[in-house]
PDB file of C-alpha atoms in Angstrom:
ATOM      1  CA  MET A  10    -199.744 -68.634 -28.680  1.00 78.00           C
ATOM      2  CA  ASN A  11    -198.830 -71.067 -31.251  1.00 86.00           C
ATOM      3  CA  HIS A  12    -196.594 -73.965 -30.800  1.00 92.00           C
ATOM      4  CA  ALA A  13    -193.526 -71.826 -31.747  1.00 91.00           C
ATOM      5  CA  ASP A  14    -194.115 -69.231 -29.319  1.00 92.00           C
ATOM      6  CA  LEU A  15    -194.455 -71.964 -26.626  1.00 94.00           C
ATOM      7  CA  LEU A  16    -191.366 -73.560 -27.528  1.00 95.00           C
ATOM      8  CA  ALA A  17    -189.280 -70.288 -27.370  1.00 95.00           C
ATOM      9  CA  LEU A  18    -190.932 -69.315 -24.071  1.00 94.00           C
ATOM     10  CA  ALA A  19    -189.993 -72.776 -22.582  1.00 96.00           C
ATOM     11  CA  PHE A  20    -186.575 -72.543 -24.198  1.00 97.00           C
ATOM     12  CA  PHE A  21    -185.837 -69.060 -22.584  1.00 96.00           C
ATOM     13  CA  GLY A  22    -187.076 -70.435 -19.079  1.00 96.00           C
ATOM     14  CA  VAL A  23    -184.844 -73.634 -19.403  1.00 97.00           C
ATOM     15  CA  VAL A  24    -181.855 -71.791 -20.417  1.00 96.00           C
ATOM     16  CA  THR A  25    -182.097 -68.885 -18.008  1.00 96.00           C
ATOM     17  CA  THR A  26    -182.572 -70.976 -15.081  1.00 96.00           C
ATOM     18  CA  ALA A  27    -179.671 -73.350 -15.893  1.00 96.00           C
ATOM     19  CA  TYR A  28    -177.511 -70.268 -16.226  1.00 96.00           C
ATOM     20  CA  THR A  29    -178.580 -69.243 -12.847  1.00 95.00           C
ATOM     21  CA  LEU A  30    -177.783 -72.416 -11.358  1.00 95.00           C
ATOM     22  CA  VAL A  31    -174.379 -72.902 -12.888  1.00 93.00           C
ATOM     23  CA  THR A  32    -173.307 -69.479 -12.070  1.00 93.00           C
ATOM     24  CA  ASP A  33    -174.848 -69.087  -8.720  1.00 92.00           C
ATOM     25  CA  HIS A  34    -175.257 -72.518  -7.161  1.00 92.00           C
ATOM     26  CA  SER A  35    -172.925 -74.902  -8.531  1.00 92.00           C
ATOM     27  CA  LYS A  36    -169.194 -75.621  -7.852  1.00 93.00           C
ATOM     28  CA  LEU A  37    -168.194 -73.661 -10.990  1.00 93.00           C
ATOM     29  CA  ARG A  38    -169.127 -70.447  -9.147  1.00 93.00           C
ATOM     30  CA  ALA A  39    -165.619 -70.611  -7.333  1.00 92.00           C
ATOM     31  CA  ARG A  40    -164.308 -70.037 -10.886  1.00 94.00           C
ATOM     32  CA  SER A  41    -166.203 -67.091 -11.814  1.00 95.00           C
ATOM     33  CA  ILE A  42    -165.433 -63.615 -11.701  1.00 96.00           C
ATOM     34  CA  SER A  43    -168.115 -62.865  -9.219  1.00 95.00           C
ATOM     35  CA  ALA A  44    -166.186 -65.374  -6.722  1.00 95.00           C
ATOM     36  CA  ALA A  45    -162.863 -63.385  -7.757  1.00 95.00           C
ATOM     37  CA  ILE A  46    -164.478 -60.147  -6.960  1.00 95.00           C
ATOM     38  CA  ASP A  47    -165.863 -61.338  -3.638  1.00 95.00           C
ATOM     39  CA  ARG A  48    -162.295 -62.253  -2.656  1.00 94.00           C
ATOM     40  CA  GLN A  49    -161.204 -58.708  -3.379  1.00 95.00           C
ATOM     41  CA  ARG A  50    -164.085 -57.323  -1.427  1.00 94.00           C
ATOM     42  CA  GLU A  51    -162.826 -59.143   1.596  1.00 94.00           C
ATOM     43  CA  ASN A  52    -159.356 -58.184   1.041  1.00 94.00           C
ATOM     44  CA  TRP A  53    -160.540 -54.514   0.774  1.00 94.00           C
ATOM     45  CA  MET A  54    -162.459 -54.570   4.023  1.00 94.00           C
ATOM     46  CA  GLN A  55    -159.392 -56.195   5.823  1.00 92.00           C
ATOM     47  CA  GLU A  56    -157.333 -53.364   4.714  1.00 92.00           C
ATOM     48  CA  ALA A  57    -159.987 -50.674   5.598  1.00 92.00           C
ATOM     49  CA  ARG A  58    -159.857 -51.592   9.198  1.00 91.00           C
ATOM     50  CA  ARG A  59    -156.219 -50.846   9.411  1.00 90.00           C
ATOM     51  CA  ARG A  60    -156.616 -47.424   7.815  1.00 89.00           C
ATOM     52  CA  GLU A  61    -156.899 -44.408  10.345  1.00 85.00           C
ATOM     53  CA  PHE A  62    -158.967 -42.406   7.780  1.00 85.00           C
ATOM     54  CA  ARG A  63    -161.619 -44.130   5.788  1.00 87.00           C
ATOM     55  CA  MET A  64    -162.641 -41.460   3.211  1.00 89.00           C
ATOM     56  CA  LEU A  65    -161.315 -43.594   0.400  1.00 89.00           C
ATOM     57  CA  ASP A  66    -163.534 -46.555   1.213  1.00 90.00           C
ATOM     58  CA  SER A  67    -166.586 -44.054   1.794  1.00 89.00           C
ATOM     59  CA  ASN A  68    -165.787 -42.790  -1.744  1.00 91.00           C
ATOM     60  CA  ILE A  69    -165.596 -46.245  -3.183  1.00 91.00           C
ATOM     61  CA  LEU A  70    -168.935 -47.047  -1.746  1.00 91.00           C
ATOM     62  CA  GLY A  71    -170.457 -43.450  -2.939  1.00 91.00           C
ATOM     63  CA  VAL A  72    -169.334 -44.721  -6.681  1.00 91.00           C
ATOM     64  CA  LEU A  73    -171.056 -47.859  -6.196  1.00 91.00           C
ATOM     65  CA  VAL A  74    -174.146 -46.611  -4.965  1.00 93.00           C
ATOM     66  CA  SER A  75    -174.345 -43.847  -7.719  1.00 93.00           C
ATOM     67  CA  GLY A  76    -173.634 -46.686 -10.338  1.00 91.00           C
ATOM     68  CA  VAL A  77    -176.440 -48.945  -9.111  1.00 94.00           C
ATOM     69  CA  SER A  78    -178.953 -45.856  -8.861  1.00 94.00           C
ATOM     70  CA  ILE A  79    -178.535 -45.121 -12.637  1.00 94.00           C
ATOM     71  CA  PHE A  80    -179.526 -48.425 -13.542  1.00 95.00           C
ATOM     72  CA  ALA A  81    -182.490 -48.458 -11.042  1.00 95.00           C
ATOM     73  CA  SER A  82    -183.846 -45.199 -12.559  1.00 94.00           C
ATOM     74  CA  THR A  83    -183.356 -46.412 -16.091  1.00 94.00           C
ATOM     75  CA  ASN A  84    -185.486 -49.342 -15.225  1.00 95.00           C
ATOM     76  CA  ILE A  85    -188.209 -47.116 -13.883  1.00 94.00           C
ATOM     77  CA  PHE A  86    -188.506 -45.401 -17.259  1.00 95.00           C
ATOM     78  CA  VAL A  87    -188.557 -48.665 -19.143  1.00 95.00           C
ATOM     79  CA  ILE A  88    -191.172 -49.903 -16.744  1.00 95.00           C
ATOM     80  CA  GLY A  89    -193.376 -46.778 -17.547  1.00 94.00           C
ATOM     81  CA  GLY A  90    -193.036 -47.151 -21.230  1.00 92.00           C
ATOM     82  CA  LEU A  91    -194.008 -50.970 -21.120  1.00 93.00           C
ATOM     83  CA  ILE A  92    -196.993 -50.074 -19.035  1.00 92.00           C
ATOM     84  CA  ALA A  93    -197.895 -47.555 -21.806  1.00 90.00           C
ATOM     85  CA  GLY A  94    -197.566 -50.091 -24.533  1.00 88.00           C
ATOM     86  CA  LEU A  95    -199.892 -52.281 -22.702  1.00 89.00           C
ATOM     87  CA  THR A  96    -202.473 -49.370 -22.630  1.00 87.00           C
ATOM     88  CA  TYR A  97    -202.224 -49.111 -26.404  1.00 86.00           C
ATOM     89  CA  ASN A  98    -201.725 -52.746 -27.506  1.00 82.00           C
ATOM     90  CA  GLU A  99    -204.317 -52.734 -30.195  1.00 85.00           C
ATOM     91  CA  GLU A 100    -202.679 -49.658 -32.114  1.00 84.00           C
ATOM     92  CA  LEU A 101    -198.961 -50.733 -31.262  1.00 83.00           C
ATOM     93  CA  SER A 102    -199.592 -54.251 -32.295  1.00 82.00           C
ATOM     94  CA  ALA A 103    -201.072 -53.134 -35.637  1.00 82.00           C
ATOM     95  CA  ALA A 104    -198.264 -50.974 -36.254  1.00 82.00           C
ATOM     96  CA  PHE A 105    -195.474 -53.424 -35.441  1.00 78.00           C
ATOM     97  CA  SER A 106    -196.931 -56.118 -37.858  1.00 74.00           C
ATOM     98  CA  SER A 107    -196.246 -53.820 -40.512  1.00 77.00           C
ATOM     99  CA  VAL A 108    -192.356 -53.564 -39.536  1.00 78.00           C
ATOM    100  CA  PRO A 109    -190.133 -55.810 -41.911  1.00 77.00           C
ATOM    101  CA  PHE A 110    -189.047 -59.289 -41.132  1.00 73.00           C
ATOM    102  CA  ALA A 111    -191.618 -59.168 -38.191  1.00 76.00           C
ATOM    103  CA  ASP A 112    -194.240 -61.724 -37.645  1.00 77.00           C
ATOM    104  CA  PRO A 113    -197.847 -60.703 -37.653  1.00 80.00           C
ATOM    105  CA  ILE A 114    -198.817 -60.164 -33.973  1.00 83.00           C
ATOM    106  CA  THR A 115    -202.298 -59.991 -32.382  1.00 84.00           C
ATOM    107  CA  PRO A 116    -202.975 -57.555 -29.420  1.00 86.00           C
ATOM    108  CA  GLY A 117    -203.379 -60.609 -27.091  1.00 88.00           C
ATOM    109  CA  ARG A 118    -199.819 -61.847 -28.054  1.00 88.00           C
ATOM    110  CA  TRP A 119    -198.555 -58.505 -27.986  1.00 88.00           C
ATOM    111  CA  SER A 120    -199.942 -58.074 -24.474  1.00 91.00           C
ATOM    112  CA  ILE A 121    -198.242 -61.355 -23.257  1.00 92.00           C
ATOM    113  CA  LYS A 122    -194.861 -60.594 -24.803  1.00 92.00           C
ATOM    114  CA  LEU A 123    -194.950 -57.021 -23.128  1.00 93.00           C
ATOM    115  CA  THR A 124    -195.881 -58.529 -19.859  1.00 94.00           C
ATOM    116  CA  LEU A 125    -192.927 -60.925 -19.831  1.00 95.00           C
ATOM    117  CA  LEU A 126    -190.784 -57.868 -20.393  1.00 95.00           C
ATOM    118  CA  LEU A 127    -192.411 -55.999 -17.816  1.00 96.00           C
ATOM    119  CA  ALA A 128    -191.927 -58.869 -15.244  1.00 96.00           C
ATOM    120  CA  ILE A 129    -188.265 -58.997 -16.263  1.00 97.00           C
ATOM    121  CA  PHE A 130    -187.611 -55.360 -15.794  1.00 97.00           C
ATOM    122  CA  VAL A 131    -189.668 -54.930 -12.546  1.00 97.00           C
ATOM    123  CA  TYR A 132    -187.524 -58.027 -11.068  1.00 97.00           C
ATOM    124  CA  ALA A 133    -184.419 -55.999 -12.117  1.00 97.00           C
ATOM    125  CA  PHE A 134    -185.363 -52.966 -10.614  1.00 97.00           C
ATOM    126  CA  PHE A 135    -186.086 -54.713  -7.197  1.00 97.00           C
ATOM    127  CA  LYS A 136    -182.662 -56.106  -7.406  1.00 97.00           C
ATOM    128  CA  PHE A 137    -181.156 -52.756  -8.083  1.00 97.00           C
ATOM    129  CA  ALA A 138    -183.018 -51.008  -5.321  1.00 96.00           C
ATOM    130  CA  TRP A 139    -182.226 -54.057  -2.892  1.00 97.00           C
ATOM    131  CA  ALA A 140    -178.447 -53.524  -3.968  1.00 97.00           C
ATOM    132  CA  ILE A 141    -178.538 -49.782  -3.005  1.00 96.00           C
ATOM    133  CA  ARG A 142    -179.906 -50.604   0.405  1.00 95.00           C
ATOM    134  CA  LEU A 143    -177.152 -53.318   0.950  1.00 96.00           C
ATOM    135  CA  ALA A 144    -174.374 -50.767  -0.062  1.00 95.00           C
ATOM    136  CA  ASN A 145    -175.977 -48.364   2.498  1.00 94.00           C
ATOM    137  CA  TYR A 146    -175.743 -51.083   5.148  1.00 95.00           C
ATOM    138  CA  CYS A 147    -172.158 -51.715   4.077  1.00 95.00           C
ATOM    139  CA  ALA A 148    -171.400 -48.225   4.588  1.00 93.00           C
ATOM    140  CA  ILE A 149    -172.630 -48.158   8.067  1.00 94.00           C
ATOM    141  CA  THR A 150    -170.661 -51.348   9.001  1.00 94.00           C
ATOM    142  CA  VAL A 151    -167.556 -49.499   7.618  1.00 93.00           C
ATOM    143  CA  GLY A 152    -168.327 -46.486   9.873  1.00 91.00           C
ATOM    144  CA  ALA A 153    -168.631 -48.957  12.874  1.00 91.00           C
ATOM    145  CA  MET A 154    -165.282 -50.481  12.291  1.00 92.00           C
ATOM    146  CA  CYS A 155    -163.011 -50.384  15.229  1.00 89.00           C
ATOM    147  CA  ASP A 156    -160.204 -47.936  15.734  1.00 88.00           C
ATOM    148  CA  PRO A 157    -157.049 -48.772  13.767  1.00 88.00           C
ATOM    149  CA  ALA A 158    -155.259 -49.356  16.994  1.00 86.00           C
ATOM    150  CA  ASP A 159    -157.514 -52.101  17.729  1.00 87.00           C
ATOM    151  CA  SER A 160    -157.539 -53.490  14.252  1.00 84.00           C
ATOM    152  CA  GLY A 161    -155.825 -56.726  15.332  1.00 86.00           C
ATOM    153  CA  SER A 162    -158.744 -57.683  17.572  1.00 90.00           C
ATOM    154  CA  ASP A 163    -161.208 -60.250  16.786  1.00 91.00           C
ATOM    155  CA  VAL A 164    -164.116 -57.699  17.028  1.00 93.00           C
ATOM    156  CA  ALA A 165    -162.410 -55.695  14.177  1.00 92.00           C
ATOM    157  CA  ALA A 166    -161.851 -58.701  12.063  1.00 93.00           C
ATOM    158  CA  ALA A 167    -165.534 -59.734  12.548  1.00 94.00           C
ATOM    159  CA  ARG A 168    -166.648 -56.226  11.809  1.00 94.00           C
ATOM    160  CA  ALA A 169    -164.552 -56.124   8.685  1.00 94.00           C
ATOM    161  CA  LYS A 170    -165.902 -59.697   7.631  1.00 95.00           C
ATOM    162  CA  THR A 171    -169.350 -58.564   7.909  1.00 96.00           C
ATOM    163  CA  ALA A 172    -168.793 -55.535   5.701  1.00 95.00           C
ATOM    164  CA  SER A 173    -167.151 -57.549   3.167  1.00 95.00           C
ATOM    165  CA  ARG A 174    -170.288 -59.967   3.162  1.00 96.00           C
ATOM    166  CA  LEU A 175    -172.665 -57.143   2.921  1.00 96.00           C
ATOM    167  CA  ALA A 176    -170.601 -55.813  -0.056  1.00 95.00           C
ATOM    168  CA  ALA A 177    -170.622 -59.205  -1.739  1.00 96.00           C
ATOM    169  CA  LEU A 178    -174.409 -59.280  -1.395  1.00 96.00           C
ATOM    170  CA  CYS A 179    -174.744 -55.920  -3.026  1.00 96.00           C
ATOM    171  CA  GLY A 180    -172.798 -57.169  -6.062  1.00 95.00           C
ATOM    172  CA  HIS A 181    -174.728 -60.214  -6.248  1.00 96.00           C
ATOM    173  CA  HIS A 182    -177.991 -58.584  -6.464  1.00 97.00           C
ATOM    174  CA  PHE A 183    -176.735 -55.847  -8.738  1.00 97.00           C
ATOM    175  CA  ASN A 184    -175.374 -58.795 -10.900  1.00 96.00           C
ATOM    176  CA  ARG A 185    -178.831 -60.145 -10.941  1.00 96.00           C
ATOM    177  CA  GLY A 186    -180.450 -56.949 -11.940  1.00 97.00           C
ATOM    178  CA  LEU A 187    -177.799 -56.727 -14.886  1.00 96.00           C
ATOM    179  CA  ARG A 188    -178.370 -60.034 -15.808  1.00 96.00           C
ATOM    180  CA  ALA A 189    -182.223 -59.568 -15.965  1.00 96.00           C
ATOM    181  CA  ASN A 190    -181.577 -56.568 -18.379  1.00 96.00           C
ATOM    182  CA  PHE A 191    -179.518 -58.584 -20.855  1.00 96.00           C
ATOM    183  CA  PHE A 192    -182.248 -61.358 -20.799  1.00 97.00           C
ATOM    184  CA  GLY A 193    -184.692 -58.566 -21.385  1.00 95.00           C
ATOM    185  CA  LEU A 194    -182.881 -57.560 -24.415  1.00 94.00           C
ATOM    186  CA  ALA A 195    -183.086 -61.244 -25.518  1.00 95.00           C
ATOM    187  CA  VAL A 196    -186.846 -61.086 -25.227  1.00 95.00           C
ATOM    188  CA  LEU A 197    -186.865 -58.194 -27.636  1.00 92.00           C
ATOM    189  CA  GLY A 198    -186.317 -60.721 -30.430  1.00 91.00           C
ATOM    190  CA  TRP A 199    -189.795 -62.386 -29.600  1.00 91.00           C
ATOM    191  CA  PHE A 200    -191.500 -59.570 -31.055  1.00 89.00           C
ATOM    192  CA  PHE A 201    -189.857 -60.186 -34.529  1.00 89.00           C
ATOM    193  CA  SER A 202    -190.095 -64.142 -34.333  1.00 89.00           C
ATOM    194  CA  PRO A 203    -189.936 -66.842 -31.748  1.00 92.00           C
ATOM    195  CA  TRP A 204    -186.772 -68.232 -33.534  1.00 93.00           C
ATOM    196  CA  ILE A 205    -185.163 -64.947 -33.149  1.00 93.00           C
ATOM    197  CA  PHE A 206    -186.034 -64.968 -29.695  1.00 95.00           C
ATOM    198  CA  MET A 207    -184.244 -68.230 -29.001  1.00 96.00           C
ATOM    199  CA  ALA A 208    -181.238 -67.251 -30.950  1.00 96.00           C
ATOM    200  CA  GLY A 209    -181.246 -64.068 -28.950  1.00 96.00           C
ATOM    201  CA  THR A 210    -181.517 -65.933 -25.685  1.00 97.00           C
ATOM    202  CA  LEU A 211    -178.574 -68.296 -26.636  1.00 96.00           C
ATOM    203  CA  PHE A 212    -176.419 -65.453 -27.751  1.00 97.00           C
ATOM    204  CA  VAL A 213    -177.025 -63.587 -24.483  1.00 97.00           C
ATOM    205  CA  VAL A 214    -176.157 -66.574 -22.462  1.00 96.00           C
ATOM    206  CA  LEU A 215    -172.699 -67.378 -24.319  1.00 96.00           C
ATOM    207  CA  ILE A 216    -171.886 -63.402 -23.855  1.00 96.00           C
ATOM    208  CA  LEU A 217    -172.559 -63.883 -20.209  1.00 96.00           C
ATOM    209  CA  LEU A 218    -170.850 -67.109 -19.728  1.00 95.00           C
ATOM    210  CA  ARG A 219    -167.709 -65.677 -21.628  1.00 95.00           C
ATOM    211  CA  ARG A 220    -167.553 -62.701 -19.234  1.00 94.00           C
ATOM    212  CA  GLU A 221    -168.330 -64.837 -16.156  1.00 95.00           C
ATOM    213  CA  PHE A 222    -165.680 -67.537 -16.890  1.00 96.00           C
ATOM    214  CA  PHE A 223    -163.351 -66.665 -19.717  1.00 94.00           C
ATOM    215  CA  SER A 224    -162.795 -62.941 -19.648  1.00 94.00           C
ATOM    216  CA  GLY A 225    -159.524 -60.984 -19.623  1.00 93.00           C
ATOM    217  CA  ALA A 226    -160.749 -59.210 -16.291  1.00 94.00           C
ATOM    218  CA  LEU A 227    -160.957 -62.672 -14.635  1.00 94.00           C
ATOM    219  CA  ALA A 228    -157.525 -63.585 -15.812  1.00 93.00           C
ATOM    220  CA  ALA A 229    -156.315 -60.362 -14.431  1.00 93.00           C
ATOM    221  CA  LEU A 230    -157.791 -60.934 -10.937  1.00 92.00           C
ATOM    222  CA  LYS A 231    -156.551 -64.649 -11.047  1.00 88.00           C
ATOM    223  CA  ASP A 232    -153.168 -63.124 -11.378  1.00 85.00           C
ATOM    224  CA  THR A 233    -153.513 -60.889  -8.251  1.00 83.00           C
ATOM    225  CA  PRO A 234    -152.007 -62.199  -5.062  1.00 80.00           C
TER     226      PRO A 234
END
């Protein structure tokens, strides 16, 4: 790779790492939409322990699992396509070099760029798969909740707390998978130019920051008692 490619790759690594540290491991996370949704998950489970029939909660969990499953299945197809692209790197790199506005690309550089994309989407698949398992664990803990007559007991409160924590973990890993998919789209710009790659990375980060800290959805959640 040339110096521009190395600069773009380093920029991508620094920006994505910084974004993850800010949104997941800093004090600013308390102001994010993820934290606001975690509070609503806890409210949900505290209400669920008082319900006599919990079919509503089971239906919600089923919707969550099906949504995550769609992304996991889609990533499998993407991974298969990327592996095929690595198999025919010489033919595809030669064909892509003729695309307007795209820098000429050697088979070696084509393989490196596809390998980065493959690593990102494999990572996303594992996150989605783990989110599905966590949703199943959450469903089991909802099924293990105490009888509504005992909803005021410490055991009932502890089980509801466990269910909300599992739901929050499910959402966290699902968000990580979605985030990886967004950054995978930014990597596509690298096939055209390292400068487009850097611009795409910055654009994706700005979009994610806006949705995490300045979105209308977050404002609506803040107004919820």
